[in-house]
Amino acid sequence: VFVTWASWHWIFLINIPIGVIGILYARKFMPNFTTPRRRFDITGFLLFGLSLVLFSSGIELFGEKIVATWLALAVIAVSLLLLVAYVRHARRHPAPLISLSLFKTHTFSVGIAGNLATRLGTGCVPFLMPLMLQVGFGYPAIIAGCMIAPTAIGSIIAKSTVTQVLRWFGYRKTLVGITVFIGLMIAQFSLQSPEMPLWMLLLPLFVLGMAMSTQFTSMNTITLADLTDDNASSGNSLLAVTQQLSISLGVAISAAVLRFYEGFDNASTVQQFHYTFITMGVITIVSALMFMLLRAKDGRNLISERHKR
C-alpha cells in the first residue's frame, strides 16, 4: 500500500511509530526484572558487532556482484578473523558480551545452530514470493504484498496448537518433521504459475505460515530451555542476533541463487524463480539434520510444565 500510494521510504518510516508504541507498551506491562550490573564489554562488542556486519555485508556483496568477487571474499575473511579474535577475547574476559560457556548447554548449541541453518531457507520466502508475484506473474505491488498476509494469519492461528503438537511428538520429532515439511512447501512454490487461481496461491502460504510458526516457537523454547537465570539474558540476546543474521543471510543467499539461475539462457523469468525455490527448499530440508542432534528427552520438562498449567 505504501509503495503504491506513497513511496518506498514509508516501508521503513512506518517502523518509527510502531517502535514507539512498543516501547510504551513494554514500559507499562513488562515486569522490571533486574540482574547485578557489570561493566560493559566494549572490546567484545566491537569485535563481535563488526564481525556480524562485515559477514552479512560480504555475503550480500558476493551475491549481488556489487564488487569484485575477491573483494567480497576478503570482507568475509576479515569478518571471520574478527570472530576468532572475539573468541580469544571472551576466553580471557571475566564478563564477556556473549559467554562461551553458553555453548556447553546441549540444547542451546543445537538450537542456535538449528536457528541459523533453517532460517537460511525460510528467510527467503518474504523476499522471493513478492518478487516472483511482481516480476514473474505481473501482479501490482499492493497485491503482491497482500499475498503474504495468509502467512501471518496462519502463524497467529498455529500459536494455539504448538503446545499440543509438542506434547504428542516431543521437540526432536516435531522440529525434524516440521522442518522437512517446510522445505517441501518452499520447493512446491516451483509449481505455481500466473494461470493458477488465487486460492491456489494463498492456501500454501497459509499452511506455510502455520508450519513456520510451529517451528519457530519450538526452536526458540528449546534453545533457552536449559539456561540458568545467570546466563538466560546473554543466551536470549545471542538467539535474537542469530535470528536476524540468519534471515538476512537467507535473503542474500536466495538473491545469489536467483542471480545464478539468471545466467541460464533457456530459462524464463518464472522458471528462474522456480529453480530458486527448489534450491532453497532443499537447503531447508537438509537443515533438519541439525535437530537430529537433539535427544528424545530434551524439552520434556517444558512440555510437562505447560501440561500442569
PDB file of C-alpha atoms in Angstrom:
ATOM      1  CA  VAL A   1       0.000   0.000   0.000  1.00  0.00           C
ATOM      2  CA  PHE A   2       2.752   2.457   0.962  1.00  0.00           C
ATOM      3  CA  VAL A   3       4.783   1.704  -2.161  1.00  0.00           C
ATOM      4  CA  THR A   4       1.742   2.066  -4.423  1.00  0.00           C
ATOM      5  CA  TRP A   5       0.197   5.217  -2.969  1.00  0.00           C
ATOM      6  CA  ALA A   6       3.172   6.939  -1.317  1.00  0.00           C
ATOM      7  CA  SER A   7       6.820   5.897  -1.737  1.00  0.00           C
ATOM      8  CA  TRP A   8       9.128   3.063  -0.706  1.00  0.00           C
ATOM      9  CA  HIS A   9      10.567   5.238   2.076  1.00  0.00           C
ATOM     10  CA  TRP A  10       7.437   4.623   4.156  1.00  0.00           C
ATOM     11  CA  ILE A  11       8.262   0.931   4.398  1.00  0.00           C
ATOM     12  CA  PHE A  12      10.968   1.934   6.862  1.00  0.00           C
ATOM     13  CA  LEU A  13       9.442   5.097   8.357  1.00  0.00           C
ATOM     14  CA  ILE A  14       6.335   3.205   9.495  1.00  0.00           C
ATOM     15  CA  ASN A  15       8.549   1.332  11.961  1.00  0.00           C
ATOM     16  CA  ILE A  16       9.100   4.524  13.976  1.00  0.00           C
ATOM     17  CA  PRO A  17       5.541   4.885  15.383  1.00  0.00           C
ATOM     18  CA  ILE A  18       5.289   1.113  15.795  1.00  0.00           C
ATOM     19  CA  GLY A  19       8.533   1.135  17.768  1.00  0.00           C
ATOM     20  CA  VAL A  20       7.346   4.000  19.984  1.00  0.00           C
ATOM     21  CA  ILE A  21       4.107   2.138  20.730  1.00  0.00           C
ATOM     22  CA  GLY A  22       6.121  -0.979  21.565  1.00  0.00           C
ATOM     23  CA  ILE A  23       8.338   0.953  23.982  1.00  0.00           C
ATOM     24  CA  LEU A  24       5.346   2.491  25.751  1.00  0.00           C
ATOM     25  CA  TYR A  25       3.603  -0.868  25.974  1.00  0.00           C
ATOM     26  CA  ALA A  26       6.727  -2.546  27.377  1.00  0.00           C
ATOM     27  CA  ARG A  27       7.239   0.185  29.993  1.00  0.00           C
ATOM     28  CA  LYS A  28       3.671  -0.236  31.189  1.00  0.00           C
ATOM     29  CA  PHE A  29       3.223  -4.003  31.197  1.00  0.00           C
ATOM     30  CA  MET A  30       6.635  -5.712  31.231  1.00  0.00           C
ATOM     31  CA  PRO A  31       7.915  -6.663  34.706  1.00  0.00           C
ATOM     32  CA  ASN A  32      11.176  -4.946  35.627  1.00  0.00           C
ATOM     33  CA  PHE A  33      13.437  -7.893  36.394  1.00  0.00           C
ATOM     34  CA  THR A  34      16.989  -6.813  37.186  1.00  0.00           C
ATOM     35  CA  THR A  35      20.340  -8.543  37.466  1.00  0.00           C
ATOM     36  CA  PRO A  36      23.571  -7.354  39.075  1.00  0.00           C
ATOM     37  CA  ARG A  37      25.192  -4.696  36.929  1.00  0.00           C
ATOM     38  CA  ARG A  38      28.508  -5.430  35.305  1.00  0.00           C
ATOM     39  CA  ARG A  39      30.952  -3.432  33.260  1.00  0.00           C
ATOM     40  CA  PHE A  40      30.028  -3.357  29.582  1.00  0.00           C
ATOM     41  CA  ASP A  41      32.397  -5.343  27.360  1.00  0.00           C
ATOM     42  CA  ILE A  42      33.218  -2.630  24.823  1.00  0.00           C
ATOM     43  CA  THR A  43      36.031  -4.574  23.152  1.00  0.00           C
ATOM     44  CA  GLY A  44      33.846  -7.648  22.791  1.00  0.00           C
ATOM     45  CA  PHE A  45      31.005  -5.537  21.446  1.00  0.00           C
ATOM     46  CA  LEU A  46      33.225  -4.020  18.750  1.00  0.00           C
ATOM     47  CA  LEU A  47      34.773  -7.335  17.729  1.00  0.00           C
ATOM     48  CA  PHE A  48      31.504  -9.266  17.677  1.00  0.00           C
ATOM     49  CA  GLY A  49      29.455  -6.456  16.137  1.00  0.00           C
ATOM     50  CA  LEU A  50      31.936  -5.679  13.363  1.00  0.00           C
ATOM     51  CA  SER A  51      32.243  -9.385  12.617  1.00  0.00           C
ATOM     52  CA  LEU A  52      28.489  -9.714  12.073  1.00  0.00           C
ATOM     53  CA  VAL A  53      28.262  -6.533   9.995  1.00  0.00           C
ATOM     54  CA  LEU A  54      31.165  -7.480   7.732  1.00  0.00           C
ATOM     55  CA  PHE A  55      29.992 -11.075   7.326  1.00  0.00           C
ATOM     56  CA  SER A  56      26.441 -10.164   6.286  1.00  0.00           C
ATOM     57  CA  SER A  57      27.773  -7.352   4.078  1.00  0.00           C
ATOM     58  CA  GLY A  58      30.282  -9.682   2.452  1.00  0.00           C
ATOM     59  CA  ILE A  59      27.598 -12.260   1.668  1.00  0.00           C
ATOM     60  CA  GLU A  60      25.411  -9.558   0.131  1.00  0.00           C
ATOM     61  CA  LEU A  61      28.297  -8.119  -1.895  1.00  0.00           C
ATOM     62  CA  PHE A  62      29.132 -11.597  -3.134  1.00  0.00           C
ATOM     63  CA  GLY A  63      25.548 -12.441  -4.054  1.00  0.00           C
ATOM     64  CA  GLU A  64      24.675  -9.147  -5.708  1.00  0.00           C
ATOM     65  CA  LYS A  65      28.001  -8.914  -7.582  1.00  0.00           C
ATOM     66  CA  ILE A  66      28.295  -5.285  -6.449  1.00  0.00           C
ATOM     67  CA  VAL A  67      32.080  -5.511  -6.240  1.00  0.00           C
ATOM     68  CA  ALA A  68      34.733  -7.906  -7.484  1.00  0.00           C
ATOM     69  CA  THR A  69      34.432 -11.430  -6.094  1.00  0.00           C
ATOM     70  CA  TRP A  70      37.839 -11.300  -4.420  1.00  0.00           C
ATOM     71  CA  LEU A  71      36.871  -8.152  -2.532  1.00  0.00           C
ATOM     72  CA  ALA A  72      33.629  -9.689  -1.244  1.00  0.00           C
ATOM     73  CA  LEU A  73      35.534 -12.795  -0.120  1.00  0.00           C
ATOM     74  CA  ALA A  74      38.110 -10.566   1.572  1.00  0.00           C
ATOM     75  CA  VAL A  75      35.348  -8.856   3.570  1.00  0.00           C
ATOM     76  CA  ILE A  76      34.026 -12.267   4.651  1.00  0.00           C
ATOM     77  CA  ALA A  77      37.542 -13.384   5.606  1.00  0.00           C
ATOM     78  CA  VAL A  78      38.075 -10.279   7.758  1.00  0.00           C
ATOM     79  CA  SER A  79      34.753 -10.914   9.498  1.00  0.00           C
ATOM     80  CA  LEU A  80      35.828 -14.465  10.368  1.00  0.00           C
ATOM     81  CA  LEU A  81      39.145 -13.193  11.710  1.00  0.00           C
ATOM     82  CA  LEU A  82      37.280 -10.734  13.927  1.00  0.00           C
ATOM     83  CA  LEU A  83      35.067 -13.568  15.169  1.00  0.00           C
ATOM     84  CA  VAL A  84      38.137 -15.622  16.057  1.00  0.00           C
ATOM     85  CA  ALA A  85      39.551 -12.574  17.844  1.00  0.00           C
ATOM     86  CA  TYR A  86      36.309 -12.287  19.816  1.00  0.00           C
ATOM     87  CA  VAL A  87      36.502 -15.932  20.874  1.00  0.00           C
ATOM     88  CA  ARG A  88      40.035 -15.395  22.181  1.00  0.00           C
ATOM     89  CA  HIS A  89      38.899 -12.219  23.931  1.00  0.00           C
ATOM     90  CA  ALA A  90      35.863 -13.914  25.511  1.00  0.00           C
ATOM     91  CA  ARG A  91      38.002 -16.685  26.962  1.00  0.00           C
ATOM     92  CA  ARG A  92      40.081 -14.138  28.889  1.00  0.00           C
ATOM     93  CA  HIS A  93      37.416 -11.602  29.835  1.00  0.00           C
ATOM     94  CA  PRO A  94      35.706 -12.108  33.236  1.00  0.00           C
ATOM     95  CA  ALA A  95      32.312 -10.955  31.897  1.00  0.00           C
ATOM     96  CA  PRO A  96      32.278 -11.157  28.079  1.00  0.00           C
ATOM     97  CA  LEU A  97      29.476  -9.798  25.931  1.00  0.00           C
ATOM     98  CA  ILE A  98      28.470 -13.333  24.894  1.00  0.00           C
ATOM     99  CA  SER A  99      29.775 -16.008  27.241  1.00  0.00           C
ATOM    100  CA  LEU A 100      31.237 -19.051  25.503  1.00  0.00           C
ATOM    101  CA  SER A 101      30.040 -21.203  28.398  1.00  0.00           C
ATOM    102  CA  LEU A 102      26.557 -20.962  26.892  1.00  0.00           C
ATOM    103  CA  PHE A 103      27.572 -23.489  24.256  1.00  0.00           C
ATOM    104  CA  LYS A 104      28.257 -26.102  26.912  1.00  0.00           C
ATOM    105  CA  THR A 105      24.466 -26.413  27.185  1.00  0.00           C
ATOM    106  CA  HIS A 106      23.489 -29.035  24.607  1.00  0.00           C
ATOM    107  CA  THR A 107      20.017 -27.725  23.793  1.00  0.00           C
ATOM    108  CA  PHE A 108      21.321 -24.175  23.407  1.00  0.00           C
ATOM    109  CA  SER A 109      24.072 -25.199  20.988  1.00  0.00           C
ATOM    110  CA  VAL A 110      21.703 -27.261  18.848  1.00  0.00           C
ATOM    111  CA  GLY A 111      19.033 -24.556  18.999  1.00  0.00           C
ATOM    112  CA  ILE A 112      21.382 -21.796  17.850  1.00  0.00           C
ATOM    113  CA  ALA A 113      22.795 -23.937  15.034  1.00  0.00           C
ATOM    114  CA  GLY A 114      19.286 -25.002  14.022  1.00  0.00           C
ATOM    115  CA  ASN A 115      18.023 -21.422  14.021  1.00  0.00           C
ATOM    116  CA  LEU A 116      20.897 -20.333  11.817  1.00  0.00           C
ATOM    117  CA  ALA A 117      20.548 -23.246   9.383  1.00  0.00           C
ATOM    118  CA  THR A 118      16.778 -23.386   8.962  1.00  0.00           C
ATOM    119  CA  ARG A 119      16.182 -19.655   8.650  1.00  0.00           C
ATOM    120  CA  LEU A 120      18.551 -19.558   5.688  1.00  0.00           C
ATOM    121  CA  GLY A 121      15.748 -21.279   3.813  1.00  0.00           C
ATOM    122  CA  THR A 122      12.645 -19.838   5.441  1.00  0.00           C
ATOM    123  CA  GLY A 123      14.057 -16.298   5.379  1.00  0.00           C
ATOM    124  CA  CYS A 124      13.867 -16.305   1.596  1.00  0.00           C
ATOM    125  CA  VAL A 125      10.064 -16.557   1.397  1.00  0.00           C
ATOM    126  CA  PRO A 126       9.131 -12.935   2.284  1.00  0.00           C
ATOM    127  CA  PHE A 127      11.752 -11.808  -0.246  1.00  0.00           C
ATOM    128  CA  LEU A 128      11.258 -14.222  -3.142  1.00  0.00           C
ATOM    129  CA  MET A 129       7.482 -14.588  -3.120  1.00  0.00           C
ATOM    130  CA  PRO A 130       6.512 -10.890  -3.601  1.00  0.00           C
ATOM    131  CA  LEU A 131       9.333 -10.579  -6.128  1.00  0.00           C
ATOM    132  CA  MET A 132       8.059 -13.543  -8.147  1.00  0.00           C
ATOM    133  CA  LEU A 133       4.488 -12.280  -7.991  1.00  0.00           C
ATOM    134  CA  GLN A 134       5.544  -8.864  -9.321  1.00  0.00           C
ATOM    135  CA  VAL A 135       8.341  -9.667 -11.757  1.00  0.00           C
ATOM    136  CA  GLY A 136       7.261 -13.138 -12.824  1.00  0.00           C
ATOM    137  CA  PHE A 137       3.461 -13.087 -12.561  1.00  0.00           C
ATOM    138  CA  GLY A 138       2.901  -9.391 -13.242  1.00  0.00           C
ATOM    139  CA  TYR A 139       0.954  -8.585 -10.060  1.00  0.00           C
ATOM    140  CA  PRO A 140       0.983  -4.953  -8.842  1.00  0.00           C
ATOM    141  CA  ALA A 141       2.965  -4.218  -5.676  1.00  0.00           C
ATOM    142  CA  ILE A 142      -0.114  -3.867  -3.475  1.00  0.00           C
ATOM    143  CA  ILE A 143      -1.443  -7.303  -4.481  1.00  0.00           C
ATOM    144  CA  ALA A 144       1.957  -8.965  -4.176  1.00  0.00           C
ATOM    145  CA  GLY A 145       2.379  -7.528  -0.686  1.00  0.00           C
ATOM    146  CA  CYS A 146      -1.086  -8.583   0.464  1.00  0.00           C
ATOM    147  CA  MET A 147      -0.449 -12.116  -0.767  1.00  0.00           C
ATOM    148  CA  ILE A 148       1.941 -12.602   2.164  1.00  0.00           C
ATOM    149  CA  ALA A 149      -0.866 -11.865   4.656  1.00  0.00           C
ATOM    150  CA  PRO A 150      -2.049 -15.529   4.779  1.00  0.00           C
ATOM    151  CA  THR A 151       1.390 -16.481   6.098  1.00  0.00           C
ATOM    152  CA  ALA A 152       0.970 -14.092   9.041  1.00  0.00           C
ATOM    153  CA  ILE A 153      -2.598 -15.266   9.679  1.00  0.00           C
ATOM    154  CA  GLY A 154      -1.527 -18.908   9.651  1.00  0.00           C
ATOM    155  CA  SER A 155       1.322 -18.082  12.013  1.00  0.00           C
ATOM    156  CA  ILE A 156      -1.037 -16.496  14.551  1.00  0.00           C
ATOM    157  CA  ILE A 157      -3.542 -19.356  14.397  1.00  0.00           C
ATOM    158  CA  ALA A 158      -0.852 -22.007  14.869  1.00  0.00           C
ATOM    159  CA  LYS A 159       0.339 -20.469  18.148  1.00  0.00           C
ATOM    160  CA  SER A 160      -2.574 -22.073  19.992  1.00  0.00           C
ATOM    161  CA  THR A 161      -1.709 -25.579  18.778  1.00  0.00           C
ATOM    162  CA  VAL A 162       2.072 -25.701  19.251  1.00  0.00           C
ATOM    163  CA  THR A 163       1.936 -26.962  22.837  1.00  0.00           C
ATOM    164  CA  GLN A 164      -0.342 -29.845  21.902  1.00  0.00           C
ATOM    165  CA  VAL A 165       1.877 -30.805  18.962  1.00  0.00           C
ATOM    166  CA  LEU A 166       4.949 -30.832  21.215  1.00  0.00           C
ATOM    167  CA  ARG A 167       3.077 -32.916  23.783  1.00  0.00           C
ATOM    168  CA  TRP A 168       2.272 -35.503  21.124  1.00  0.00           C
ATOM    169  CA  PHE A 169       5.627 -35.764  19.381  1.00  0.00           C
ATOM    170  CA  GLY A 170       8.244 -34.068  21.571  1.00  0.00           C
ATOM    171  CA  TYR A 171      10.739 -31.447  20.441  1.00  0.00           C
ATOM    172  CA  ARG A 172      13.046 -33.680  18.411  1.00  0.00           C
ATOM    173  CA  LYS A 173      10.407 -35.309  16.210  1.00  0.00           C
ATOM    174  CA  THR A 174       8.468 -32.058  15.871  1.00  0.00           C
ATOM    175  CA  LEU A 175      11.448 -29.998  14.728  1.00  0.00           C
ATOM    176  CA  VAL A 176      12.786 -32.620  12.327  1.00  0.00           C
ATOM    177  CA  GLY A 177       9.369 -33.303  10.812  1.00  0.00           C
ATOM    178  CA  ILE A 178       8.187 -29.702  10.558  1.00  0.00           C
ATOM    179  CA  THR A 179      11.489 -28.547   9.031  1.00  0.00           C
ATOM    180  CA  VAL A 180      11.282 -31.200   6.303  1.00  0.00           C
ATOM    181  CA  PHE A 181       7.647 -30.214   5.694  1.00  0.00           C
ATOM    182  CA  ILE A 182       8.604 -26.526   5.400  1.00  0.00           C
ATOM    183  CA  GLY A 183      11.329 -27.422   2.914  1.00  0.00           C
ATOM    184  CA  LEU A 184       8.795 -29.302   0.794  1.00  0.00           C
ATOM    185  CA  MET A 185       6.369 -26.371   0.998  1.00  0.00           C
ATOM    186  CA  ILE A 186       9.059 -23.949  -0.175  1.00  0.00           C
ATOM    187  CA  ALA A 187      10.006 -26.276  -3.035  1.00  0.00           C
ATOM    188  CA  GLN A 188       6.366 -26.669  -4.133  1.00  0.00           C
ATOM    189  CA  PHE A 189       6.208 -22.956  -4.930  1.00  0.00           C
ATOM    190  CA  SER A 190       8.050 -24.020  -8.085  1.00  0.00           C
ATOM    191  CA  LEU A 191       4.728 -25.498  -9.274  1.00  0.00           C
ATOM    192  CA  GLN A 192       2.918 -22.163  -9.209  1.00  0.00           C
ATOM    193  CA  SER A 193       2.160 -20.253 -12.384  1.00  0.00           C
ATOM    194  CA  PRO A 194       0.388 -16.997 -13.339  1.00  0.00           C
ATOM    195  CA  GLU A 195      -2.563 -19.019 -14.673  1.00  0.00           C
ATOM    196  CA  MET A 196      -3.387 -20.536 -11.268  1.00  0.00           C
ATOM    197  CA  PRO A 197      -6.500 -19.298  -9.416  1.00  0.00           C
ATOM    198  CA  LEU A 198      -5.826 -17.022  -6.459  1.00  0.00           C
ATOM    199  CA  TRP A 199      -6.800 -19.536  -3.774  1.00  0.00           C
ATOM    200  CA  MET A 200      -4.156 -21.986  -5.026  1.00  0.00           C
ATOM    201  CA  LEU A 201      -1.545 -19.321  -4.344  1.00  0.00           C
ATOM    202  CA  LEU A 202      -2.939 -18.276  -0.966  1.00  0.00           C
ATOM    203  CA  LEU A 203      -3.569 -21.704   0.598  1.00  0.00           C
ATOM    204  CA  PRO A 204       0.080 -22.890   0.520  1.00  0.00           C
ATOM    205  CA  LEU A 205       1.181 -19.588   2.072  1.00  0.00           C
ATOM    206  CA  PHE A 206      -1.356 -20.040   4.872  1.00  0.00           C
ATOM    207  CA  VAL A 207      -0.176 -23.600   5.568  1.00  0.00           C
ATOM    208  CA  LEU A 208       3.456 -22.481   5.407  1.00  0.00           C
ATOM    209  CA  GLY A 209       2.729 -19.772   7.974  1.00  0.00           C
ATOM    210  CA  MET A 210       1.303 -22.343  10.390  1.00  0.00           C
ATOM    211  CA  ALA A 211       4.298 -24.635   9.887  1.00  0.00           C
ATOM    212  CA  MET A 212       6.854 -21.852  10.325  1.00  0.00           C
ATOM    213  CA  SER A 213       5.131 -20.646  13.491  1.00  0.00           C
ATOM    214  CA  THR A 214       5.318 -24.155  14.942  1.00  0.00           C
ATOM    215  CA  GLN A 215       8.977 -24.418  14.007  1.00  0.00           C
ATOM    216  CA  PHE A 216       9.994 -21.003  15.345  1.00  0.00           C
ATOM    217  CA  THR A 217       8.173 -21.447  18.657  1.00  0.00           C
ATOM    218  CA  SER A 218       9.690 -24.897  19.160  1.00  0.00           C
ATOM    219  CA  MET A 219      13.197 -23.729  18.223  1.00  0.00           C
ATOM    220  CA  ASN A 220      13.130 -20.696  20.467  1.00  0.00           C
ATOM    221  CA  THR A 221      11.836 -22.503  23.542  1.00  0.00           C
ATOM    222  CA  ILE A 222      14.212 -25.477  23.282  1.00  0.00           C
ATOM    223  CA  THR A 223      17.161 -23.119  22.759  1.00  0.00           C
ATOM    224  CA  LEU A 224      16.569 -21.354  26.073  1.00  0.00           C
ATOM    225  CA  ALA A 225      15.116 -24.334  27.940  1.00  0.00           C
ATOM    226  CA  ASP A 226      18.156 -25.360  29.982  1.00  0.00           C
ATOM    227  CA  LEU A 227      19.807 -21.987  30.586  1.00  0.00           C
ATOM    228  CA  THR A 228      20.156 -20.690  34.128  1.00  0.00           C
ATOM    229  CA  ASP A 229      18.992 -17.320  35.420  1.00  0.00           C
ATOM    230  CA  ASP A 230      22.590 -16.089  35.241  1.00  0.00           C
ATOM    231  CA  ASN A 231      23.079 -16.712  31.526  1.00  0.00           C
ATOM    232  CA  ALA A 232      19.497 -16.603  30.209  1.00  0.00           C
ATOM    233  CA  SER A 233      19.771 -12.924  29.275  1.00  0.00           C
ATOM    234  CA  SER A 234      23.010 -13.447  27.352  1.00  0.00           C
ATOM    235  CA  GLY A 235      21.567 -16.522  25.648  1.00  0.00           C
ATOM    236  CA  ASN A 236      18.412 -14.707  24.646  1.00  0.00           C
ATOM    237  CA  SER A 237      20.479 -11.861  23.174  1.00  0.00           C
ATOM    238  CA  LEU A 238      22.541 -14.277  21.090  1.00  0.00           C
ATOM    239  CA  LEU A 239      19.358 -16.025  19.935  1.00  0.00           C
ATOM    240  CA  ALA A 240      17.903 -12.707  18.759  1.00  0.00           C
ATOM    241  CA  VAL A 241      21.126 -11.831  16.924  1.00  0.00           C
ATOM    242  CA  THR A 242      21.210 -15.275  15.302  1.00  0.00           C
ATOM    243  CA  GLN A 243      17.628 -14.932  14.102  1.00  0.00           C
ATOM    244  CA  GLN A 244      18.198 -11.578  12.442  1.00  0.00           C
ATOM    245  CA  LEU A 245      21.544 -12.633  10.974  1.00  0.00           C
ATOM    246  CA  SER A 246      20.156 -15.855   9.510  1.00  0.00           C
ATOM    247  CA  ILE A 247      17.172 -14.079   7.955  1.00  0.00           C
ATOM    248  CA  SER A 248      19.425 -11.506   6.295  1.00  0.00           C
ATOM    249  CA  LEU A 249      21.733 -14.290   5.125  1.00  0.00           C
ATOM    250  CA  GLY A 250      18.721 -16.159   3.761  1.00  0.00           C
ATOM    251  CA  VAL A 251      17.767 -13.141   1.671  1.00  0.00           C
ATOM    252  CA  ALA A 252      21.354 -12.680   0.476  1.00  0.00           C
ATOM    253  CA  ILE A 253      21.804 -16.353  -0.394  1.00  0.00           C
ATOM    254  CA  SER A 254      18.455 -16.606  -2.189  1.00  0.00           C
ATOM    255  CA  ALA A 255      19.334 -13.465  -4.168  1.00  0.00           C
ATOM    256  CA  ALA A 256      22.667 -15.043  -5.113  1.00  0.00           C
ATOM    257  CA  VAL A 257      20.929 -18.268  -6.173  1.00  0.00           C
ATOM    258  CA  LEU A 258      18.383 -16.325  -8.227  1.00  0.00           C
ATOM    259  CA  ARG A 259      21.160 -14.369  -9.908  1.00  0.00           C
ATOM    260  CA  PHE A 260      22.930 -17.651 -10.662  1.00  0.00           C
ATOM    261  CA  TYR A 261      19.870 -19.013 -12.450  1.00  0.00           C
ATOM    262  CA  GLU A 262      19.541 -15.775 -14.393  1.00  0.00           C
ATOM    263  CA  GLY A 263      22.581 -16.970 -16.297  1.00  0.00           C
ATOM    264  CA  PHE A 264      20.544 -19.838 -17.752  1.00  0.00           C
ATOM    265  CA  ASP A 265      19.693 -18.577 -21.234  1.00  0.00           C
ATOM    266  CA  ASN A 266      16.907 -21.106 -21.813  1.00  0.00           C
ATOM    267  CA  ALA A 267      15.104 -20.362 -18.529  1.00  0.00           C
ATOM    268  CA  SER A 268      12.278 -17.830 -18.409  1.00  0.00           C
ATOM    269  CA  THR A 269      11.938 -15.395 -15.508  1.00  0.00           C
ATOM    270  CA  VAL A 270       9.291 -17.563 -13.836  1.00  0.00           C
ATOM    271  CA  GLN A 271      11.450 -20.668 -14.251  1.00  0.00           C
ATOM    272  CA  GLN A 272      14.388 -18.888 -12.630  1.00  0.00           C
ATOM    273  CA  PHE A 273      12.241 -18.251  -9.567  1.00  0.00           C
ATOM    274  CA  HIS A 274      11.051 -21.870  -9.625  1.00  0.00           C
ATOM    275  CA  TYR A 275      14.626 -23.177  -9.622  1.00  0.00           C
ATOM    276  CA  THR A 276      15.475 -20.834  -6.757  1.00  0.00           C
ATOM    277  CA  PHE A 277      12.552 -22.057  -4.647  1.00  0.00           C
ATOM    278  CA  ILE A 278      13.599 -25.666  -5.248  1.00  0.00           C
ATOM    279  CA  THR A 279      17.158 -24.866  -4.183  1.00  0.00           C
ATOM    280  CA  MET A 280      16.067 -23.065  -1.002  1.00  0.00           C
ATOM    281  CA  GLY A 281      13.646 -25.885  -0.222  1.00  0.00           C
ATOM    282  CA  VAL A 282      16.457 -28.425  -0.443  1.00  0.00           C
ATOM    283  CA  ILE A 283      18.617 -26.269   1.846  1.00  0.00           C
ATOM    284  CA  THR A 284      15.783 -26.212   4.389  1.00  0.00           C
ATOM    285  CA  ILE A 285      15.278 -29.981   4.228  1.00  0.00           C
ATOM    286  CA  VAL A 286      18.996 -30.595   4.767  1.00  0.00           C
ATOM    287  CA  SER A 287      18.947 -28.228   7.772  1.00  0.00           C
ATOM    288  CA  ALA A 288      16.570 -30.657   9.513  1.00  0.00           C
ATOM    289  CA  LEU A 289      19.642 -32.797  10.207  1.00  0.00           C
ATOM    290  CA  MET A 290      20.658 -30.267  12.880  1.00  0.00           C
ATOM    291  CA  PHE A 291      17.670 -31.241  15.017  1.00  0.00           C
ATOM    292  CA  MET A 292      18.608 -34.910  14.811  1.00  0.00           C
ATOM    293  CA  LEU A 293      21.274 -33.956  17.366  1.00  0.00           C
ATOM    294  CA  LEU A 294      18.573 -33.365  19.976  1.00  0.00           C
ATOM    295  CA  ARG A 295      17.893 -36.142  22.454  1.00  0.00           C
ATOM    296  CA  ALA A 296      14.407 -37.597  22.724  1.00  0.00           C
ATOM    297  CA  LYS A 297      14.105 -36.320  26.303  1.00  0.00           C
ATOM    298  CA  ASP A 298      15.206 -32.741  25.524  1.00  0.00           C
ATOM    299  CA  GLY A 299      12.494 -30.226  26.362  1.00  0.00           C
ATOM    300  CA  ARG A 300      10.358 -32.754  28.199  1.00  0.00           C
ATOM    301  CA  ASN A 301      10.419 -30.561  31.311  1.00  0.00           C
ATOM    302  CA  LEU A 302       8.893 -27.680  29.328  1.00  0.00           C
ATOM    303  CA  ILE A 303       6.086 -29.871  27.999  1.00  0.00           C
ATOM    304  CA  SER A 304       5.256 -31.227  31.459  1.00  0.00           C
ATOM    305  CA  GLU A 305       5.229 -27.730  32.995  1.00  0.00           C
ATOM    306  CA  ARG A 306       2.835 -26.433  30.331  1.00  0.00           C
ATOM    307  CA  HIS A 307       0.624 -29.503  30.783  1.00  0.00           C
ATOM    308  CA  LYS A 308       0.326 -28.783  34.518  1.00  0.00           C
ATOM    309  CA  ARG A 309      -0.812 -25.230  33.779  1.00  0.00           C
TER     310      ARG A 309
END
